[in-house]
Amino acid sequence: MRQIRSLQEINKSFLEDEDYENIENLEDKLNGLLDQFVEFDLNNSGDINIIELKMMIEKKGLQRTHLELRKMIGKVDLNKSGTINYDEFVIELLSQEDSEFKEIVQTENVSDKEKKTGIAKREINLDLI
């Protein structure tokens, strides 16, 4: 709960920052990013480490090598801590630039896709392929 309050304070600073004032529905976007960050930050440390990033990517049905994960973190990790903190997470996802990290975060989890389509892996008949 303490972590959520801390992240909400960071959201408040983005809402007050002139650099972000022209982003439509900023408050809603920030609330969504907070929820995503909390989901990815499995140990509630306030940072997404390489293991948590790997687990997030696998949950989305994707695979990346250890080197690819390190490079991805390196592109987002502005303070060079080796992890992605919430500020860095928000800055990257609100930026206008495309990135692999942004694409992955915005990809639905495999289980969410299955719920929407009504197709679970076990229901697919491989004889039809």
Tab-separated table of N, CA and C in Angstrom:
chain	number	residue	atom	x	y	z
A	1	MET	N	0.825	-1.193	0.000
A	1	MET	CA	0.000	0.000	0.000
A	1	MET	C	0.877	1.269	0.000
A	2	ARG	N	1.997	1.211	0.727
A	2	ARG	CA	2.911	2.342	0.772
A	2	ARG	C	3.483	2.622	-0.611
A	3	GLN	N	3.766	1.546	-1.347
A	3	GLN	CA	4.316	1.724	-2.689
A	3	GLN	C	3.300	2.435	-3.582
A	4	ILE	N	2.033	2.083	-3.485
A	4	ILE	CA	0.998	2.701	-4.324
A	4	ILE	C	0.920	4.197	-4.029
A	5	ARG	N	0.960	4.562	-2.763
A	5	ARG	CA	0.919	5.986	-2.407
A	5	ARG	C	2.119	6.723	-2.989
A	6	SER	N	3.270	6.105	-2.921
A	6	SER	CA	4.481	6.712	-3.473
A	6	SER	C	4.347	6.901	-4.985
A	7	LEU	N	3.815	5.888	-5.670
A	7	LEU	CA	3.631	5.972	-7.120
A	7	LEU	C	2.572	7.018	-7.474
A	8	GLN	N	1.539	7.143	-6.647
A	8	GLN	CA	0.511	8.161	-6.870
A	8	GLN	C	1.105	9.567	-6.742
A	9	GLU	N	2.049	9.737	-5.840
A	9	GLU	CA	2.738	11.025	-5.697
A	9	GLU	C	3.550	11.335	-6.954
A	10	ILE	N	4.164	10.319	-7.515
A	10	ILE	CA	4.914	10.505	-8.764
A	10	ILE	C	3.942	10.882	-9.883
A	11	ASN	N	2.783	10.217	-9.925
A	11	ASN	CA	1.769	10.569	-10.924
A	11	ASN	C	1.373	12.033	-10.786
A	12	LYS	N	1.208	12.476	-9.560
A	12	LYS	CA	0.833	13.866	-9.295
A	12	LYS	C	1.884	14.821	-9.880
A	13	SER	N	3.151	14.464	-9.736
A	13	SER	CA	4.209	15.327	-10.282
A	13	SER	C	4.146	15.377	-11.812
A	14	PHE	N	3.777	14.272	-12.468
A	14	PHE	CA	3.621	14.282	-13.923
A	14	PHE	C	2.430	15.146	-14.328
A	15	LEU	N	1.346	15.103	-13.537
A	15	LEU	CA	0.170	15.930	-13.831
A	15	LEU	C	0.480	17.422	-13.714
A	16	GLU	N	1.418	17.761	-12.857
A	16	GLU	CA	1.785	19.162	-12.642
A	16	GLU	C	2.919	19.619	-13.553
A	17	ASP	N	3.519	18.713	-14.295
A	17	ASP	CA	4.667	19.017	-15.154
A	17	ASP	C	4.188	19.573	-16.497
A	18	GLU	N	4.654	20.760	-16.841
A	18	GLU	CA	4.258	21.411	-18.093
A	18	GLU	C	4.602	20.588	-19.331
A	19	ASP	N	5.634	19.765	-19.248
A	19	ASP	CA	6.034	18.946	-20.393
A	19	ASP	C	4.968	17.928	-20.784
A	20	TYR	N	4.060	17.618	-19.866
A	20	TYR	CA	3.061	16.576	-20.111
A	20	TYR	C	1.634	17.123	-20.164
A	21	GLU	N	1.471	18.444	-20.089
A	21	GLU	CA	0.132	19.029	-19.990
A	21	GLU	C	-0.717	18.850	-21.242
A	22	ASN	N	-0.119	18.610	-22.390
A	22	ASN	CA	-0.876	18.468	-23.633
A	22	ASN	C	-1.274	17.023	-23.952
A	23	ILE	N	-0.966	16.092	-23.070
A	23	ILE	CA	-1.312	14.695	-23.302
A	23	ILE	C	-2.774	14.480	-22.893
A	24	GLU	N	-3.567	14.006	-23.848
A	24	GLU	CA	-4.985	13.756	-23.584
A	24	GLU	C	-5.162	12.669	-22.531
A	25	ASN	N	-6.137	12.865	-21.666
A	25	ASN	CA	-6.478	11.882	-20.631
A	25	ASN	C	-5.266	11.460	-19.812
A	26	LEU	N	-4.405	12.412	-19.500
A	26	LEU	CA	-3.158	12.097	-18.804
A	26	LEU	C	-3.403	11.375	-17.484
A	27	GLU	N	-4.357	11.845	-16.716
A	27	GLU	CA	-4.604	11.213	-15.421
A	27	GLU	C	-5.011	9.750	-15.574
A	28	ASP	N	-5.884	9.467	-16.537
A	28	ASP	CA	-6.296	8.080	-16.792
A	28	ASP	C	-5.112	7.238	-17.261
A	29	LYS	N	-4.288	7.802	-18.134
A	29	LYS	CA	-3.116	7.073	-18.619
A	29	LYS	C	-2.159	6.760	-17.472
A	30	LEU	N	-1.932	7.748	-16.614
A	30	LEU	CA	-1.035	7.537	-15.478
A	30	LEU	C	-1.569	6.472	-14.531
A	31	ASN	N	-2.870	6.476	-14.297
A	31	ASN	CA	-3.465	5.448	-13.424
A	31	ASN	C	-3.291	4.060	-14.032
A	32	GLY	N	-3.440	3.952	-15.358
A	32	GLY	CA	-3.217	2.677	-16.035
A	32	GLY	C	-1.765	2.238	-15.955
A	33	LEU	N	-0.850	3.193	-16.111
A	33	LEU	CA	0.578	2.870	-16.021
A	33	LEU	C	0.943	2.431	-14.610
A	34	LEU	N	0.347	3.071	-13.615
A	34	LEU	CA	0.592	2.676	-12.224
A	34	LEU	C	0.170	1.222	-12.015
A	35	ASP	N	-1.022	0.875	-12.508
A	35	ASP	CA	-1.498	-0.510	-12.363
A	35	ASP	C	-0.560	-1.493	-13.053
A	36	GLN	N	-0.096	-1.145	-14.249
A	36	GLN	CA	0.822	-2.025	-14.973
A	36	GLN	C	2.139	-2.174	-14.226
A	37	PHE	N	2.674	-1.061	-13.746
A	37	PHE	CA	3.954	-1.102	-13.045
A	37	PHE	C	3.861	-1.995	-11.818
A	38	VAL	N	2.793	-1.836	-11.050
A	38	VAL	CA	2.606	-2.654	-9.841
A	38	VAL	C	2.523	-4.131	-10.212
A	39	GLU	N	1.879	-4.432	-11.330
A	39	GLU	CA	1.776	-5.824	-11.791
A	39	GLU	C	3.155	-6.393	-12.141
A	40	PHE	N	4.018	-5.569	-12.750
A	40	PHE	CA	5.335	-6.033	-13.183
A	40	PHE	C	6.348	-6.065	-12.042
A	41	ASP	N	6.202	-5.165	-11.071
A	41	ASP	CA	7.139	-5.070	-9.950
A	41	ASP	C	6.759	-6.120	-8.900
A	42	LEU	N	7.124	-7.346	-9.170
A	42	LEU	CA	6.665	-8.489	-8.375
A	42	LEU	C	7.115	-8.455	-6.919
A	43	ASN	N	8.280	-7.881	-6.661
A	43	ASN	CA	8.790	-7.863	-5.285
A	43	ASN	C	8.532	-6.530	-4.576
A	44	ASN	N	7.740	-5.662	-5.207
A	44	ASN	CA	7.376	-4.355	-4.634
A	44	ASN	C	8.583	-3.509	-4.243
A	45	SER	N	9.645	-3.606	-5.015
A	45	SER	CA	10.872	-2.863	-4.718
A	45	SER	C	10.822	-1.426	-5.241
A	46	GLY	N	9.892	-1.154	-6.135
A	46	GLY	CA	9.844	0.164	-6.763
A	46	GLY	C	10.624	0.206	-8.064
A	47	ASP	N	11.167	-0.930	-8.465
A	47	ASP	CA	11.919	-1.057	-9.714
A	47	ASP	C	11.547	-2.362	-10.409
A	48	ILE	N	11.649	-2.349	-11.723
A	48	ILE	CA	11.487	-3.586	-12.496
A	48	ILE	C	12.899	-4.059	-12.834
A	49	ASN	N	13.261	-5.236	-12.313
A	49	ASN	CA	14.589	-5.777	-12.593
A	49	ASN	C	14.516	-6.729	-13.786
A	50	ILE	N	15.629	-7.281	-14.164
A	50	ILE	CA	15.695	-8.115	-15.364
A	50	ILE	C	14.814	-9.367	-15.246
A	51	ILE	N	14.728	-9.933	-14.068
A	51	ILE	CA	13.897	-11.129	-13.873
A	51	ILE	C	12.421	-10.777	-14.003
A	52	GLU	N	12.031	-9.658	-13.424
A	52	GLU	CA	10.633	-9.225	-13.530
A	52	GLU	C	10.290	-8.866	-14.972
A	53	LEU	N	11.220	-8.233	-15.689
A	53	LEU	CA	11.004	-7.925	-17.100
A	53	LEU	C	10.837	-9.204	-17.904
A	54	LYS	N	11.679	-10.191	-17.636
A	54	LYS	CA	11.584	-11.484	-18.327
A	54	LYS	C	10.223	-12.135	-18.064
A	55	MET	N	9.777	-12.099	-16.817
A	55	MET	CA	8.484	-12.701	-16.469
A	55	MET	C	7.332	-11.952	-17.136
A	56	MET	N	7.431	-10.625	-17.209
A	56	MET	CA	6.413	-9.813	-17.863
A	56	MET	C	6.321	-10.191	-19.345
A	57	ILE	N	7.473	-10.318	-19.982
A	57	ILE	CA	7.520	-10.647	-21.403
A	57	ILE	C	6.952	-12.046	-21.649
A	58	GLU	N	7.311	-13.001	-20.797
A	58	GLU	CA	6.805	-14.366	-20.956
A	58	GLU	C	5.300	-14.426	-20.735
A	59	LYS	N	4.780	-13.610	-19.827
A	59	LYS	CA	3.337	-13.558	-19.573
A	59	LYS	C	2.584	-13.088	-20.819
A	60	LYS	N	3.276	-12.349	-21.659
A	60	LYS	CA	2.687	-11.856	-22.892
A	60	LYS	C	2.916	-12.823	-24.058
A	61	GLY	N	3.511	-13.975	-23.751
A	61	GLY	CA	3.733	-14.992	-24.767
A	61	GLY	C	4.942	-14.708	-25.644
A	62	LEU	N	5.844	-13.852	-25.172
A	62	LEU	CA	7.022	-13.477	-25.942
A	62	LEU	C	8.281	-14.027	-25.286
A	63	GLN	N	9.364	-14.050	-26.029
A	63	GLN	CA	10.651	-14.507	-25.509
A	63	GLN	C	11.724	-13.507	-25.895
A	64	ARG	N	12.659	-13.254	-25.005
A	64	ARG	CA	13.822	-12.423	-25.289
A	64	ARG	C	15.022	-13.051	-24.593
A	65	THR	N	16.190	-12.892	-25.193
A	65	THR	CA	17.418	-13.394	-24.581
A	65	THR	C	17.831	-12.479	-23.438
A	66	HIS	N	18.747	-12.971	-22.604
A	66	HIS	CA	19.266	-12.180	-21.494
A	66	HIS	C	19.902	-10.886	-22.019
A	67	LEU	N	20.636	-10.974	-23.107
A	67	LEU	CA	21.274	-9.798	-23.699
A	67	LEU	C	20.231	-8.801	-24.198
A	68	GLU	N	19.174	-9.290	-24.843
A	68	GLU	CA	18.103	-8.410	-25.321
A	68	GLU	C	17.416	-7.704	-24.151
A	69	LEU	N	17.222	-8.425	-23.052
A	69	LEU	CA	16.608	-7.825	-21.864
A	69	LEU	C	17.503	-6.728	-21.293
A	70	ARG	N	18.789	-6.995	-21.214
A	70	ARG	CA	19.746	-5.994	-20.696
A	70	ARG	C	19.739	-4.735	-21.571
A	71	LYS	N	19.719	-4.927	-22.887
A	71	LYS	CA	19.691	-3.791	-23.808
A	71	LYS	C	18.403	-2.992	-23.638
A	72	MET	N	17.289	-3.703	-23.479
A	72	MET	CA	15.999	-3.044	-23.306
A	72	MET	C	15.994	-2.198	-22.029
A	73	ILE	N	16.496	-2.764	-20.952
A	73	ILE	CA	16.575	-2.015	-19.696
A	73	ILE	C	17.502	-0.816	-19.875
A	74	GLY	N	18.634	-1.026	-20.530
A	74	GLY	CA	19.599	0.046	-20.740
A	74	GLY	C	19.031	1.246	-21.479
A	75	LYS	N	18.117	1.018	-22.393
A	75	LYS	CA	17.511	2.113	-23.163
A	75	LYS	C	16.501	2.913	-22.329
A	76	VAL	N	15.919	2.292	-21.321
A	76	VAL	CA	14.895	2.947	-20.505
A	76	VAL	C	15.480	3.482	-19.200
A	77	ASP	N	16.525	2.859	-18.724
A	77	ASP	CA	17.136	3.141	-17.424
A	77	ASP	C	17.961	4.432	-17.466
A	78	LEU	N	17.315	5.548	-17.202
A	78	LEU	CA	17.966	6.858	-17.306
A	78	LEU	C	19.021	7.097	-16.229
A	79	ASN	N	18.820	6.537	-15.034
A	79	ASN	CA	19.781	6.767	-13.943
A	79	ASN	C	20.855	5.675	-13.854
A	80	LYS	N	20.834	4.762	-14.816
A	80	LYS	CA	21.854	3.697	-14.928
A	80	LYS	C	21.952	2.818	-13.680
A	81	SER	N	20.800	2.521	-13.086
A	81	SER	CA	20.760	1.661	-11.896
A	81	SER	C	20.721	0.177	-12.252
A	82	GLY	N	20.445	-0.134	-13.518
A	82	GLY	CA	20.318	-1.526	-13.937
A	82	GLY	C	18.894	-2.042	-13.822
A	83	THR	N	17.974	-1.170	-13.392
A	83	THR	CA	16.553	-1.502	-13.279
A	83	THR	C	15.739	-0.346	-13.864
A	84	ILE	N	14.432	-0.549	-13.965
A	84	ILE	CA	13.533	0.498	-14.458
A	84	ILE	C	12.655	0.942	-13.300
A	85	ASN	N	12.825	2.206	-12.874
A	85	ASN	CA	11.965	2.713	-11.802
A	85	ASN	C	10.689	3.292	-12.407
A	86	TYR	N	9.774	3.697	-11.561
A	86	TYR	CA	8.470	4.156	-12.055
A	86	TYR	C	8.589	5.419	-12.910
A	87	ASP	N	9.428	6.367	-12.512
A	87	ASP	CA	9.619	7.570	-13.332
A	87	ASP	C	10.062	7.196	-14.743
A	88	GLU	N	11.050	6.316	-14.839
A	88	GLU	CA	11.574	5.890	-16.137
A	88	GLU	C	10.505	5.157	-16.942
A	89	PHE	N	9.729	4.339	-16.266
A	89	PHE	CA	8.632	3.588	-16.884
A	89	PHE	C	7.637	4.561	-17.515
A	90	VAL	N	7.226	5.568	-16.747
A	90	VAL	CA	6.239	6.540	-17.235
A	90	VAL	C	6.823	7.386	-18.363
A	91	ILE	N	8.022	7.888	-18.186
A	91	ILE	CA	8.655	8.714	-19.221
A	91	ILE	C	8.719	7.957	-20.539
A	92	GLU	N	9.131	6.690	-20.489
A	92	GLU	CA	9.240	5.883	-21.716
A	92	GLU	C	7.875	5.660	-22.357
A	93	LEU	N	6.887	5.341	-21.547
A	93	LEU	CA	5.584	5.000	-22.115
A	93	LEU	C	4.775	6.212	-22.549
A	94	LEU	N	5.088	7.389	-22.025
A	94	LEU	CA	4.416	8.608	-22.470
A	94	LEU	C	5.148	9.291	-23.620
A	95	SER	N	6.359	8.826	-23.923
A	95	SER	CA	7.135	9.459	-24.998
A	95	SER	C	6.474	9.198	-26.349
A	96	GLN	N	6.784	10.056	-27.287
A	96	GLN	CA	6.235	9.928	-28.644
A	96	GLN	C	7.021	8.916	-29.481
A	97	GLU	N	8.187	8.542	-28.989
A	97	GLU	CA	9.049	7.616	-29.733
A	97	GLU	C	8.601	6.173	-29.543
A	98	ASP	N	8.749	5.399	-30.612
A	98	ASP	CA	8.457	3.969	-30.531
A	98	ASP	C	9.654	3.265	-29.907
A	99	SER	N	9.371	2.226	-29.143
A	99	SER	CA	10.448	1.414	-28.571
A	99	SER	C	9.942	0.000	-28.379
A	100	GLU	N	10.877	-0.914	-28.327
A	100	GLU	CA	10.514	-2.308	-28.100
A	100	GLU	C	9.862	-2.461	-26.723
A	101	PHE	N	10.390	-1.756	-25.733
A	101	PHE	CA	9.829	-1.824	-24.382
A	101	PHE	C	8.374	-1.371	-24.391
A	102	LYS	N	8.096	-0.264	-25.028
A	102	LYS	CA	6.721	0.258	-25.093
A	102	LYS	C	5.807	-0.743	-25.797
A	103	GLU	N	6.286	-1.295	-26.886
A	103	GLU	CA	5.497	-2.277	-27.638
A	103	GLU	C	5.164	-3.489	-26.777
A	104	ILE	N	6.136	-3.964	-26.021
A	104	ILE	CA	5.925	-5.133	-25.166
A	104	ILE	C	4.942	-4.820	-24.039
A	105	VAL	N	5.112	-3.668	-23.389
A	105	VAL	CA	4.211	-3.304	-22.291
A	105	VAL	C	2.777	-3.200	-22.798
A	106	GLN	N	2.600	-2.689	-24.008
A	106	GLN	CA	1.264	-2.500	-24.559
A	106	GLN	C	0.665	-3.764	-25.144
A	107	THR	N	1.448	-4.826	-25.261
A	107	THR	CA	0.947	-6.109	-25.751
A	107	THR	C	0.113	-6.776	-24.654
A	108	GLU	N	-1.016	-7.315	-25.043
A	108	GLU	CA	-1.868	-7.989	-24.062
A	108	GLU	C	-1.200	-9.257	-23.554
A	109	ASN	N	-1.519	-9.628	-22.319
A	109	ASN	CA	-1.072	-10.910	-21.782
A	109	ASN	C	-1.764	-12.019	-22.554
A	110	VAL	N	-1.105	-13.143	-22.692
A	110	VAL	CA	-1.662	-14.270	-23.428
A	110	VAL	C	-3.022	-14.669	-22.852
A	111	SER	N	-3.132	-14.754	-21.549
A	111	SER	CA	-4.393	-15.176	-20.933
A	111	SER	C	-5.500	-14.161	-21.200
A	112	ASP	N	-5.171	-12.870	-21.289
A	112	ASP	CA	-6.175	-11.848	-21.593
A	112	ASP	C	-6.690	-12.009	-23.018
A	113	LYS	N	-5.780	-12.324	-23.952
A	113	LYS	CA	-6.186	-12.544	-25.329
A	113	LYS	C	-7.138	-13.740	-25.411
A	114	GLU	N	-6.792	-14.807	-24.673
A	114	GLU	CA	-7.624	-16.007	-24.691
A	114	GLU	C	-9.009	-15.707	-24.145
A	115	LYS	N	-9.091	-14.904	-23.092
A	115	LYS	CA	-10.391	-14.550	-22.514
A	115	LYS	C	-11.246	-13.790	-23.518
A	116	LYS	N	-10.634	-12.856	-24.256
A	116	LYS	CA	-11.374	-12.037	-25.211
A	116	LYS	C	-11.850	-12.853	-26.405
A	117	THR	N	-11.015	-13.757	-26.889
A	117	THR	CA	-11.380	-14.521	-28.075
A	117	THR	C	-12.166	-15.779	-27.726
A	118	GLY	N	-12.105	-16.181	-26.471
A	118	GLY	CA	-12.784	-17.405	-26.063
A	118	GLY	C	-12.034	-18.655	-26.466
A	119	ILE	N	-10.801	-18.481	-26.889
A	119	ILE	CA	-10.008	-19.626	-27.327
A	119	ILE	C	-8.881	-19.848	-26.337
A	120	ALA	N	-8.878	-20.985	-25.729
A	120	ALA	CA	-7.775	-21.367	-24.848
A	120	ALA	C	-6.865	-22.309	-25.618
A	121	LYS	N	-5.627	-22.364	-25.250
A	121	LYS	CA	-4.668	-23.220	-25.946
A	121	LYS	C	-5.151	-24.665	-26.018
A	122	ARG	N	-5.745	-25.139	-24.941
A	122	ARG	CA	-6.173	-26.538	-24.926
A	122	ARG	C	-7.327	-26.814	-25.870
A	123	GLU	N	-8.027	-25.754	-26.331
A	123	GLU	CA	-9.162	-25.927	-27.225
A	123	GLU	C	-8.765	-25.996	-28.695
A	124	ILE	N	-7.545	-25.660	-29.002
A	124	ILE	CA	-7.113	-25.643	-30.395
A	124	ILE	C	-6.871	-27.084	-30.846
A	125	ASN	N	-7.507	-27.444	-31.911
A	125	ASN	CA	-7.364	-28.773	-32.475
A	125	ASN	C	-6.207	-28.766	-33.459
A	126	LEU	N	-5.117	-29.381	-33.097
A	126	LEU	CA	-3.932	-29.369	-33.951
A	126	LEU	C	-4.124	-30.154	-35.238
A	127	ASP	N	-5.128	-31.023	-35.290
A	127	ASP	CA	-5.397	-31.779	-36.519
A	127	ASP	C	-5.852	-30.868	-37.651
A	128	LEU	N	-6.373	-29.701	-37.305
A	128	LEU	CA	-6.863	-28.787	-38.324
A	128	LEU	C	-5.753	-27.981	-38.989
A	129	ILE	N	-4.584	-28.001	-38.391
A	129	ILE	CA	-3.472	-27.200	-38.911
A	129	ILE	C	-2.748	-27.932	-40.012
